[in-house]
Amino acid sequence: MTAADPPDEAAFAPGTRAPQPRTRERWPGRRPFVWAPRAHTVEVVLPRPDGPPERRPMRLVGAHEPGYWRADDHLAPGTDYAFSVDGGPALPDPCSTLLPQGLHGPSRVLDEDFTWHDHAWRGADLGRGVLLHVDVATFTTEGTLDAAAALLPQLARLGVDGVELAPVAAFDQRAGPEAGVRIFAVHEPYGGPYALQRFVDAAHQAGLAVVLDLPHRWAAADALGLHAFGPYAAGSRLGPRADAPGDDDAPRINLDASGSRGARDFLIADARRWLDEYHVDGLLLDVEALVDRSAVPFLAELADMAHDIGAQSGRPRTLLADGPGRSDRLTTAVHQILAQRGRAASVDVLRHLADSVFPPGTTPTRPPSARRRADRATARSASALVGDLTRLPAAARTVPWSHLQDAPAVARTPAADGTGIDDRAALLAFAILVGTPLVLDTEHVPVSEHDAGAERLVGWARHLLTLRPSSLADLAQPVELSSGPGVLVARRGSSALALVTALDPVEIELERHLTTPASSWRIAASWDRAGTHLLADRLQVPGRAVVVLRTDSEPTGDERG
């Protein structure tokens, strides 16, 4: 199934695999087209500056596409239009791509013809990639996509594989995105759809992938009025906001109840638009907002579409699965260790994390049923969908589900110098070298700042990223953890991290913590180079510092214990 092909709902039960696609003109496009399965009449409403609006009847497409209505005529780019269902008020197109008069004003036909310059771009493998999270509103002082694009060459020199864009969908500035987003439209204050095309084109020319966050959690909000067209929203809701108890919670998109085929088409069409027409390399999904109980999970259907686009274009397309509690485990564990400040580090949380995720395995705690369903869909869609991420804290604050969880208080704990920079450096080392797909943030990698501390952190991240390939080569090895007063040592294969949580310098006896003879280890990176020394079998490390070690010797089975 493709986004441009609503299937024959009568031919299969809800949730089963959709029929093969048929060829049809672009949707959304210049010919008005809408899903309104309960309507008796649907009209295109064309505003007139000097009189009442013109109303043109639409026609049902036919039994092979139940519930879909199509206009007879194409509209010229720049034309404003709306829909009227059963003679009701004029409403914007649920698939509006341009809304010059705001979220609830008429839609405008968008001319999306764009001259791309990314022909040499062949995509990126995001399964183990590193992204920098970019919230357009705060990434630059201008708060626009064009201003962010000017920094892309600098990001390429940093060594990341791409950028992850926080949601850019259109929303009401006064009410905020929680009141509803038009997922097909790009927020005008960010520069609108043309600015997004320029951004993606510039990123590819700089050798960077682009992953776009999709705010499905807010896509069927009551204020959007989608219920006037059909059952876009399900009866259940996502749950109350943690930061505002008692507030109305967000309705779920209808993925498995009666009429769900049209709601699924709506989301598939949106995802296809970004992957195909906007050349986006990947989409970040809030999997808890997309869970359903159908025979074919929506995540699997979405992954099939992404895989097909990648196969047809010769550029891989990736779906990244994220959501509350899925990507903050490492940062939370490291923060707990940093907070111990000189006491013997309790590494139970990190050890459990290493056993269960690096490499992956099962956890003894039974996850919630929604998470289990999401994980099953993820497993069925493994060819295009990446599950576990490591997301730094600030990169979690502007994703759609951020208000549903307490942001982990990590990496900003004041260090001896009062800046917290040492803690941020330690978290960067763990995150970059751990091996899972990684989303960095601009608190730990402040690329748009130019003070000495920011430049030091950026340089540290750049150096760690050069070491990441050698760490990825050791992913088949188990993670070994050892601790002592004010010290944590983590090893996997030929790499080791030594972290001093104490405020004062510490001497680490390497052979006590590492099974390979101390003479085989060398310092690959040190946050405090001036104060770090490797002398015989001892490593001298300043307080609140982290050191990366490498060895050419592999531990034997006996040495691993």
Coordinates of C-alpha atoms in Angstrom, one line a residue:
M1 CA 0.0 0.0 0.0
T2 CA 1.1 3.6 -0.6
A3 CA 0.0 6.9 0.7
A4 CA -1.3 7.8 -2.6
D5 CA -3.6 4.8 -2.7
P6 CA -6.4 4.5 -0.2
P7 CA -7.2 0.8 -0.5
D8 CA -10.5 -1.1 -1.0
E9 CA -11.7 -1.3 2.6
A10 CA -14.4 -3.8 1.6
A11 CA -11.8 -6.2 0.4
F12 CA -10.2 -6.8 3.8
A13 CA -10.9 -6.7 7.5
P14 CA -9.6 -3.8 9.5
G15 CA -5.9 -4.2 10.3
T16 CA -5.1 -6.8 7.7
R17 CA -2.6 -6.3 4.9
A18 CA -3.8 -3.7 2.3
P19 CA -3.9 -4.5 -1.4
Q20 CA -1.2 -3.6 -3.8
P21 CA -1.0 0.1 -4.8
R22 CA -2.5 1.6 -7.8
T23 CA -1.1 4.6 -9.7
R24 CA -2.8 7.9 -9.0
E25 CA -1.9 11.6 -8.9
R26 CA -0.1 13.1 -5.9
W27 CA -2.0 13.3 -2.7
P28 CA -2.1 16.0 -1.3
G29 CA -1.9 17.8 -4.6
R30 CA -3.6 20.3 -6.8
R31 CA -6.8 18.3 -7.1
P32 CA -8.8 18.5 -3.9
F33 CA -9.2 15.0 -2.4
V34 CA -10.5 14.1 1.1
W35 CA -11.6 11.1 3.2
A36 CA -15.2 11.7 4.6
P37 CA -16.8 8.3 4.9
R38 CA -19.9 9.5 6.8
A39 CA -20.7 12.4 4.5
H40 CA -23.7 12.7 2.2
T41 CA -22.2 15.7 0.3
V42 CA -18.8 17.3 0.2
E43 CA -18.0 20.6 -1.5
V44 CA -14.9 22.6 -2.3
V45 CA -15.3 26.1 -1.0
L46 CA -13.4 28.8 -2.9
P47 CA -13.3 32.2 -1.1
R48 CA -14.0 35.3 -3.2
P49 CA -12.8 38.8 -2.1
D50 CA -15.9 40.5 -3.5
G51 CA -18.8 38.2 -2.7
P52 CA -19.9 34.9 -1.3
P53 CA -17.6 31.9 -1.8
E54 CA -17.9 29.6 -4.8
R55 CA -19.0 26.1 -3.9
R56 CA -18.1 23.2 -6.2
P57 CA -19.5 19.7 -5.5
M58 CA -17.1 16.8 -5.1
R59 CA -17.8 13.2 -6.1
L60 CA -17.3 9.9 -4.4
V61 CA -14.3 8.1 -6.0
G62 CA -16.0 4.7 -6.0
A63 CA -16.4 1.5 -4.2
H64 CA -12.7 0.6 -4.7
E65 CA -11.8 3.6 -2.5
P66 CA -14.6 3.8 0.0
G67 CA -15.2 7.1 1.7
Y68 CA -13.0 9.2 -0.5
W69 CA -14.2 12.3 -2.4
R70 CA -12.4 14.0 -5.3
A71 CA -13.0 17.3 -7.1
D72 CA -13.5 17.4 -10.8
D73 CA -10.9 20.2 -11.4
H74 CA -7.4 20.9 -10.4
L75 CA -6.7 24.1 -8.6
A76 CA -3.8 26.5 -9.5
P77 CA -1.0 26.9 -7.0
G78 CA -1.7 29.7 -4.6
T79 CA -5.5 29.1 -4.7
D80 CA -7.2 29.2 -1.3
Y81 CA -9.8 26.5 -0.6
A82 CA -11.7 24.7 2.1
F83 CA -14.2 21.8 2.4
S84 CA -17.8 21.8 3.5
V85 CA -19.3 18.5 4.7
D86 CA -23.1 18.2 4.4
G87 CA -23.5 21.9 4.0
G88 CA -21.5 22.7 7.2
P89 CA -19.0 25.4 7.8
A90 CA -15.9 25.8 5.6
L91 CA -13.0 23.7 7.1
P92 CA -9.4 23.4 6.2
D93 CA -8.2 20.3 4.4
P94 CA -7.1 17.7 6.9
C95 CA -4.0 17.3 4.7
S96 CA -3.3 21.0 4.4
T97 CA 0.2 21.8 3.1
L98 CA 0.0 25.5 3.5
L99 CA -2.2 27.6 5.9
P100 CA -1.5 31.3 5.4
Q101 CA -4.4 32.4 7.6
G102 CA -3.6 30.1 10.5
L103 CA -4.4 26.6 11.6
H104 CA -8.1 27.0 11.2
G105 CA -8.2 29.2 8.1
P106 CA -8.5 28.0 4.5
S107 CA -5.9 25.8 2.9
R108 CA -3.7 27.0 0.0
V109 CA -2.6 24.9 -2.9
L110 CA 1.2 24.6 -2.6
D111 CA 3.5 24.5 -5.6
E112 CA 6.1 22.0 -4.4
D113 CA 8.2 21.9 -7.5
F114 CA 11.8 22.2 -6.3
T115 CA 15.1 21.9 -8.0
W116 CA 17.1 19.5 -6.0
H117 CA 20.9 19.4 -5.9
D118 CA 21.4 16.3 -3.8
H119 CA 21.8 13.8 -6.7
A120 CA 25.2 12.6 -5.3
W121 CA 23.7 11.8 -1.9
R122 CA 23.3 8.0 -1.4
G123 CA 21.8 8.0 2.1
A124 CA 23.1 6.9 5.4
D125 CA 23.0 3.9 7.6
L126 CA 21.2 5.2 10.7
G127 CA 21.1 1.9 12.5
R128 CA 24.3 2.9 14.4
G129 CA 24.5 6.5 13.4
V130 CA 24.9 9.7 15.4
L131 CA 22.5 12.6 15.0
L132 CA 22.5 16.1 16.5
H133 CA 19.0 17.1 17.7
V134 CA 18.0 20.5 16.2
D135 CA 15.1 22.4 17.6
V136 CA 14.6 25.0 15.0
A137 CA 13.1 27.5 17.4
T138 CA 16.1 27.6 19.7
F139 CA 19.0 26.3 17.6
T140 CA 19.8 29.9 16.3
T141 CA 18.8 33.3 17.3
E142 CA 16.7 33.7 14.2
G143 CA 14.8 30.5 14.9
T144 CA 14.4 29.5 11.2
L145 CA 15.3 26.6 9.0
D146 CA 17.4 28.8 6.8
A147 CA 19.5 30.0 9.7
A148 CA 19.9 26.4 10.9
A149 CA 21.0 25.4 7.4
A150 CA 23.9 27.9 7.6
L151 CA 25.4 25.8 10.4
L152 CA 25.3 22.5 8.5
P153 CA 28.9 22.6 7.3
Q154 CA 30.0 23.1 10.9
L155 CA 27.9 20.0 11.9
A156 CA 29.5 18.0 9.1
R157 CA 33.0 18.9 10.4
L158 CA 31.9 17.7 13.9
G159 CA 31.5 14.2 12.5
V160 CA 27.9 13.4 13.1
D161 CA 25.9 11.4 10.5
G162 CA 23.0 13.8 10.4
V163 CA 20.5 15.9 12.2
E164 CA 17.3 15.1 13.9
L165 CA 14.7 17.9 13.5
A166 CA 12.3 18.5 16.3
P167 CA 8.7 18.7 15.0
V168 CA 8.2 21.4 12.3
A169 CA 4.5 20.8 11.8
A170 CA 2.2 23.8 11.8
F171 CA 0.6 24.8 15.1
D172 CA -1.1 27.7 16.8
Q173 CA 1.6 29.9 18.4
R174 CA -0.7 31.0 21.2
A175 CA -2.1 27.5 22.1
G176 CA 1.0 25.5 21.5
P177 CA 1.4 22.2 19.6
E178 CA -0.5 20.3 22.4
A179 CA -3.7 22.0 21.1
G180 CA -3.2 20.3 17.7
V181 CA -0.8 20.3 14.7
R182 CA -1.4 20.1 11.0
I183 CA 1.1 17.4 10.3
F184 CA 1.3 18.0 6.5
A185 CA 2.2 21.6 6.8
V186 CA 5.5 23.2 7.9
H187 CA 5.3 25.9 10.6
E188 CA 5.5 29.3 8.8
P189 CA 7.6 31.0 11.5
Y190 CA 10.3 28.4 10.8
G191 CA 10.2 29.4 7.1
G192 CA 7.5 27.1 5.8
P193 CA 7.8 24.2 3.3
Y194 CA 10.2 25.8 0.9
A195 CA 12.7 26.4 3.8
L196 CA 12.5 22.7 4.7
Q197 CA 13.3 21.7 1.2
R198 CA 16.3 24.0 1.2
F199 CA 17.4 22.6 4.5
V200 CA 17.3 19.0 3.4
D201 CA 19.0 19.8 0.1
A202 CA 21.8 21.7 1.9
A203 CA 22.2 18.9 4.5
H204 CA 22.6 16.2 1.8
Q205 CA 25.2 18.4 0.0
A206 CA 27.1 18.6 3.3
G207 CA 27.0 14.8 3.6
L208 CA 24.4 14.8 6.4
A209 CA 21.2 12.8 6.7
V210 CA 18.0 14.4 8.0
V211 CA 15.6 12.7 10.4
L212 CA 12.3 14.4 11.0
D213 CA 10.2 14.0 14.2
L214 CA 6.5 13.4 13.5
P215 CA 4.2 14.7 16.2
H216 CA 1.5 12.0 15.8
R217 CA 0.5 12.5 19.5
W218 CA -1.1 15.9 18.6
A219 CA -2.3 15.0 15.0
A220 CA -6.0 14.3 16.0
A221 CA -6.5 16.9 18.7
D222 CA -10.1 17.8 19.2
A223 CA -9.5 21.5 18.3
L224 CA -8.5 20.5 14.7
G225 CA -12.1 19.5 13.8
L226 CA -11.1 16.3 12.0
H227 CA -14.2 14.6 13.5
A228 CA -16.3 16.6 11.0
F229 CA -14.8 14.5 8.2
G230 CA -14.6 11.0 9.8
P231 CA -13.3 8.8 12.6
Y232 CA -9.7 10.1 12.6
A233 CA -9.6 9.8 16.4
A234 CA -10.2 6.6 18.4
G235 CA -12.3 6.3 21.5
S236 CA -9.2 5.9 23.8
R237 CA -6.8 8.7 24.6
L238 CA -3.1 8.9 25.3
G239 CA -3.4 9.8 29.0
P240 CA -3.3 13.0 31.0
R241 CA -0.3 15.3 30.8
A242 CA 2.1 14.7 33.6
D243 CA 2.9 18.4 33.9
A244 CA -0.7 19.5 34.0
P245 CA -2.9 17.0 35.9
G246 CA -6.5 17.3 35.0
D247 CA -5.9 18.8 31.6
D248 CA -7.7 17.2 28.7
D249 CA -5.5 14.5 27.3
A250 CA -4.7 13.9 23.6
P251 CA -7.0 11.6 21.6
R252 CA -5.4 8.6 19.9
I253 CA -5.4 8.3 16.1
N254 CA -7.8 5.6 15.0
L255 CA -5.6 2.8 13.9
D256 CA -7.7 -0.3 14.6
A257 CA -11.3 0.6 15.1
S258 CA -14.1 1.0 12.6
G259 CA -13.0 3.3 9.7
S260 CA -9.4 3.0 10.7
R261 CA -8.3 2.5 7.0
G262 CA -8.8 6.2 6.3
A263 CA -6.9 7.3 9.4
R264 CA -4.0 5.0 8.5
D265 CA -4.0 6.3 5.0
F266 CA -3.8 9.8 6.4
L267 CA -0.6 9.0 8.4
I268 CA 0.9 6.9 5.6
A269 CA 0.4 9.8 3.2
D270 CA 2.1 12.2 5.6
A271 CA 5.1 9.9 6.1
R272 CA 5.4 9.2 2.4
R273 CA 5.4 13.0 1.6
W274 CA 8.4 13.6 3.8
L275 CA 10.4 10.5 2.7
D276 CA 9.7 10.8 -1.0
E277 CA 8.9 14.4 -2.0
Y278 CA 11.1 16.1 0.6
H279 CA 14.0 13.6 0.4
V280 CA 14.0 13.1 4.2
D281 CA 16.2 10.1 5.2
G282 CA 14.3 9.0 8.3
L283 CA 11.3 9.6 10.6
L284 CA 11.3 9.6 14.4
L285 CA 8.1 8.0 15.7
D286 CA 6.5 8.1 19.1
V287 CA 5.6 4.4 19.1
E288 CA 3.3 4.6 22.1
A289 CA 1.1 7.0 20.2
L290 CA 0.9 4.5 17.2
V291 CA 0.2 1.3 19.1
D292 CA -2.8 -0.7 17.8
R293 CA -4.3 -4.2 18.2
S294 CA -4.8 -5.0 14.5
A295 CA -3.6 -8.1 12.8
V296 CA -1.0 -5.9 10.9
P297 CA 0.4 -3.3 13.2
F298 CA 0.5 0.1 11.8
L299 CA 4.3 0.3 12.5
A300 CA 4.8 -2.7 10.3
E301 CA 2.7 -1.1 7.5
L302 CA 4.7 2.2 7.8
A303 CA 8.0 0.3 7.7
D304 CA 6.9 -1.5 4.5
M305 CA 6.2 1.8 2.9
A306 CA 9.6 3.2 4.0
H307 CA 11.4 0.1 2.8
D308 CA 9.7 0.4 -0.6
I309 CA 10.7 4.0 -1.0
G310 CA 14.3 3.2 -0.2
A311 CA 14.3 0.3 -2.7
Q312 CA 12.8 2.5 -5.5
S313 CA 15.1 5.5 -4.9
G314 CA 18.3 3.6 -4.1
R315 CA 18.6 5.6 -0.8
P316 CA 17.7 3.9 2.5
R317 CA 14.8 5.2 4.5
T318 CA 14.8 4.6 8.2
L319 CA 12.1 4.8 10.9
L320 CA 13.4 5.4 14.5
A321 CA 11.2 4.2 17.3
D322 CA 11.2 6.4 20.4
G323 CA 8.9 7.4 23.2
P324 CA 8.6 7.8 26.9
G325 CA 11.2 5.8 28.7
R326 CA 12.7 4.2 25.6
S327 CA 15.8 6.3 25.3
D328 CA 16.7 7.9 28.6
R329 CA 18.0 4.7 30.3
L330 CA 21.8 5.3 29.8
T331 CA 21.7 9.0 30.6
T332 CA 19.8 8.3 33.8
A333 CA 22.2 5.5 34.9
V334 CA 25.3 7.6 34.3
H335 CA 23.7 10.6 36.1
Q336 CA 23.1 8.4 39.2
I337 CA 26.8 7.4 39.2
L338 CA 28.0 11.0 38.7
A339 CA 25.8 12.1 41.6
Q340 CA 27.6 9.8 44.0
R341 CA 30.6 12.1 44.1
G342 CA 33.5 10.1 45.5
R343 CA 31.6 7.3 47.2
A344 CA 32.0 3.8 45.8
A345 CA 30.0 3.9 42.6
S346 CA 26.9 1.7 42.7
V347 CA 26.7 0.4 39.2
D348 CA 23.7 -1.9 39.5
V349 CA 21.6 0.2 37.2
L350 CA 24.3 0.5 34.6
R351 CA 25.1 -3.3 34.9
H352 CA 21.5 -4.2 34.3
L353 CA 21.5 -1.8 31.3
A354 CA 24.6 -3.4 29.9
D355 CA 23.2 -6.9 30.3
S356 CA 19.8 -6.1 28.8
V357 CA 20.6 -3.6 26.0
F358 CA 24.3 -3.8 25.1
P359 CA 24.0 -6.3 23.5
P360 CA 20.2 -6.5 23.5
G361 CA 18.4 -9.0 25.6
T362 CA 15.3 -9.5 27.7
T363 CA 14.7 -7.6 30.9
P364 CA 13.3 -9.3 34.0
T365 CA 10.7 -6.6 34.4
R366 CA 7.6 -7.2 32.3
P367 CA 7.0 -4.0 30.3
P368 CA 3.5 -2.4 30.0
S369 CA 1.2 -4.0 27.4
A370 CA 1.4 -1.0 25.1
R371 CA 5.2 -1.2 25.1
R372 CA 5.0 -5.0 24.4
R373 CA 2.8 -4.4 21.4
A374 CA 5.1 -1.7 20.2
D375 CA 8.1 -4.0 20.6
R376 CA 6.4 -6.7 18.6
A377 CA 5.6 -4.4 15.8
T378 CA 9.2 -3.2 15.9
A379 CA 10.5 -6.7 15.6
R380 CA 8.2 -7.4 12.6
S381 CA 9.5 -4.2 10.9
A382 CA 13.2 -4.6 11.7
S383 CA 14.4 -4.0 8.1
A384 CA 13.3 -0.3 8.2
L385 CA 12.7 0.4 11.9
V386 CA 15.4 1.1 14.5
G387 CA 14.4 0.5 18.1
D388 CA 16.6 1.5 21.0
L389 CA 18.2 5.0 20.9
T390 CA 20.5 6.8 23.3
R391 CA 19.1 10.3 23.6
L392 CA 20.8 13.0 25.6
P393 CA 18.5 15.0 27.9
A394 CA 18.0 18.2 26.0
A395 CA 17.3 16.2 22.9
A396 CA 14.3 14.8 24.8
R397 CA 12.7 18.1 25.7
T398 CA 11.3 19.1 22.3
V399 CA 10.0 15.7 21.2
P400 CA 6.2 15.3 21.2
W401 CA 6.1 13.0 24.3
S402 CA 8.5 15.1 26.5
H403 CA 5.7 16.5 28.6
L404 CA 4.6 13.0 29.6
Q405 CA 7.8 12.2 31.5
D406 CA 10.1 13.8 34.0
A407 CA 13.1 15.0 32.2
P408 CA 16.1 13.1 33.7
A409 CA 18.2 15.5 35.7
V410 CA 21.5 14.6 34.1
A411 CA 24.7 16.2 33.1
R412 CA 23.9 19.6 34.5
T413 CA 25.0 18.8 38.1
P414 CA 27.5 21.5 39.0
A415 CA 31.1 20.2 39.0
A416 CA 34.0 21.6 41.1
D417 CA 34.2 24.6 38.8
G418 CA 30.5 25.3 39.1
T419 CA 29.8 24.8 35.3
G420 CA 28.8 21.1 35.1
I421 CA 31.1 20.9 32.1
D422 CA 33.0 17.8 33.4
D423 CA 29.7 15.9 33.9
R424 CA 28.6 16.8 30.4
A425 CA 32.0 15.5 29.1
A426 CA 31.6 12.2 31.0
L427 CA 28.1 11.6 29.6
L428 CA 29.2 12.4 26.1
A429 CA 31.9 9.7 26.4
F430 CA 29.5 7.1 27.5
A431 CA 26.8 8.0 25.0
I432 CA 29.1 8.3 21.9
L433 CA 31.0 5.0 22.6
V434 CA 28.1 2.8 23.7
G435 CA 27.2 1.7 20.1
T436 CA 23.4 2.3 19.9
P437 CA 22.0 4.9 17.6
L438 CA 22.6 8.2 19.3
V439 CA 20.9 11.6 19.4
L440 CA 23.2 14.3 20.8
D441 CA 21.9 17.6 22.1
T442 CA 23.2 21.2 22.0
E443 CA 23.7 21.4 25.7
H444 CA 26.5 18.8 25.6
V445 CA 27.6 19.8 22.0
P446 CA 27.0 23.5 21.9
V447 CA 27.9 24.1 18.3
S448 CA 26.2 27.5 18.1
E449 CA 28.1 28.9 21.1
H450 CA 31.6 30.3 21.0
D451 CA 32.9 30.6 24.5
A452 CA 35.9 28.5 25.7
G453 CA 33.8 25.9 27.5
A454 CA 31.5 25.3 24.5
E455 CA 34.4 25.0 22.1
R456 CA 36.1 22.5 24.5
L457 CA 33.0 20.4 24.6
V458 CA 32.6 20.5 20.8
G459 CA 36.2 19.5 20.3
W460 CA 35.8 16.6 22.8
A461 CA 32.7 15.4 21.0
R462 CA 34.5 15.6 17.7
H463 CA 37.4 13.5 19.0
L464 CA 35.1 10.9 20.6
L465 CA 33.3 10.5 17.3
T466 CA 36.6 9.5 15.6
L467 CA 36.9 6.7 18.2
R468 CA 33.3 5.4 17.7
P469 CA 34.0 3.1 14.7
S470 CA 36.5 1.1 16.8
S471 CA 33.9 0.8 19.6
L472 CA 31.3 -0.4 17.1
A473 CA 33.7 -3.2 16.1
D474 CA 33.4 -4.5 19.6
L475 CA 29.6 -4.7 19.8
A476 CA 29.6 -8.5 20.0
Q477 CA 31.6 -8.4 23.2
P478 CA 30.0 -8.2 26.6
V479 CA 30.2 -5.0 28.7
E480 CA 32.3 -5.5 31.9
L481 CA 31.9 -3.1 34.8
S482 CA 34.2 -2.5 37.8
S483 CA 34.0 0.1 40.5
G484 CA 35.8 1.5 43.5
P485 CA 35.8 4.6 45.7
G486 CA 35.1 7.4 43.3
V487 CA 35.9 5.3 40.3
L488 CA 33.9 3.5 37.5
V489 CA 35.6 1.4 34.8
A490 CA 33.6 0.1 31.9
R491 CA 35.1 -2.2 29.3
R492 CA 34.0 -3.8 26.1
G493 CA 36.5 -5.6 23.9
S494 CA 39.4 -3.3 23.1
S495 CA 37.9 -0.2 24.6
A496 CA 37.5 1.0 28.1
L497 CA 36.2 4.1 29.9
A498 CA 37.6 5.2 33.2
L499 CA 35.4 7.7 35.0
V500 CA 36.4 9.5 38.3
T501 CA 33.3 10.6 40.2
A502 CA 35.3 12.0 43.1
L503 CA 36.2 15.7 43.3
D504 CA 39.9 14.9 43.9
P505 CA 42.5 13.1 41.7
V506 CA 42.4 9.3 41.8
E507 CA 45.0 6.6 40.9
I508 CA 43.3 3.6 39.2
E509 CA 45.0 0.2 39.4
L510 CA 44.3 -1.0 35.9
E511 CA 44.9 -4.7 36.4
R512 CA 42.4 -4.6 39.3
H513 CA 39.7 -3.3 37.0
L514 CA 40.8 -4.6 33.6
T515 CA 41.6 -8.2 32.8
T516 CA 44.2 -7.5 30.2
P517 CA 47.8 -6.6 31.5
A518 CA 48.1 -2.8 32.2
S519 CA 51.1 -2.5 29.8
S520 CA 48.9 -3.2 26.8
W521 CA 46.6 -0.2 27.4
R522 CA 47.1 3.3 26.0
I523 CA 45.2 6.6 26.4
A524 CA 43.0 7.3 23.4
A525 CA 41.3 10.3 24.8
S526 CA 41.3 12.3 28.0
W527 CA 39.0 15.1 29.1
D528 CA 41.8 16.5 31.3
R529 CA 45.0 15.7 29.3
A530 CA 47.3 17.8 31.5
G531 CA 46.4 15.9 34.6
T532 CA 46.0 12.4 33.2
H533 CA 49.1 10.1 33.2
L534 CA 49.5 6.4 32.6
L535 CA 52.4 5.2 34.7
A536 CA 53.2 1.4 34.7
D537 CA 50.1 -0.3 36.0
R538 CA 48.4 2.9 37.3
L539 CA 46.3 5.5 35.7
Q540 CA 46.3 8.9 37.3
V541 CA 43.1 10.8 36.6
P542 CA 41.9 14.3 37.9
G543 CA 38.7 14.6 39.8
R544 CA 35.4 14.6 37.7
A545 CA 37.3 13.5 34.6
V546 CA 36.9 10.7 32.1
V547 CA 39.5 8.8 30.1
V548 CA 39.1 6.5 27.1
L549 CA 41.6 3.6 26.9
R550 CA 42.4 1.3 24.0
T551 CA 44.3 -2.0 23.8
D552 CA 45.5 -4.1 21.0
S553 CA 45.0 -7.3 23.1
E554 CA 41.7 -9.1 23.3
P555 CA 40.7 -10.7 26.6
T556 CA 40.6 -14.4 26.5
G557 CA 37.6 -16.4 27.7
D558 CA 39.3 -17.1 31.0
E559 CA 40.2 -13.4 31.5
R560 CA 36.6 -12.4 30.9
G561 CA 35.5 -14.8 33.6

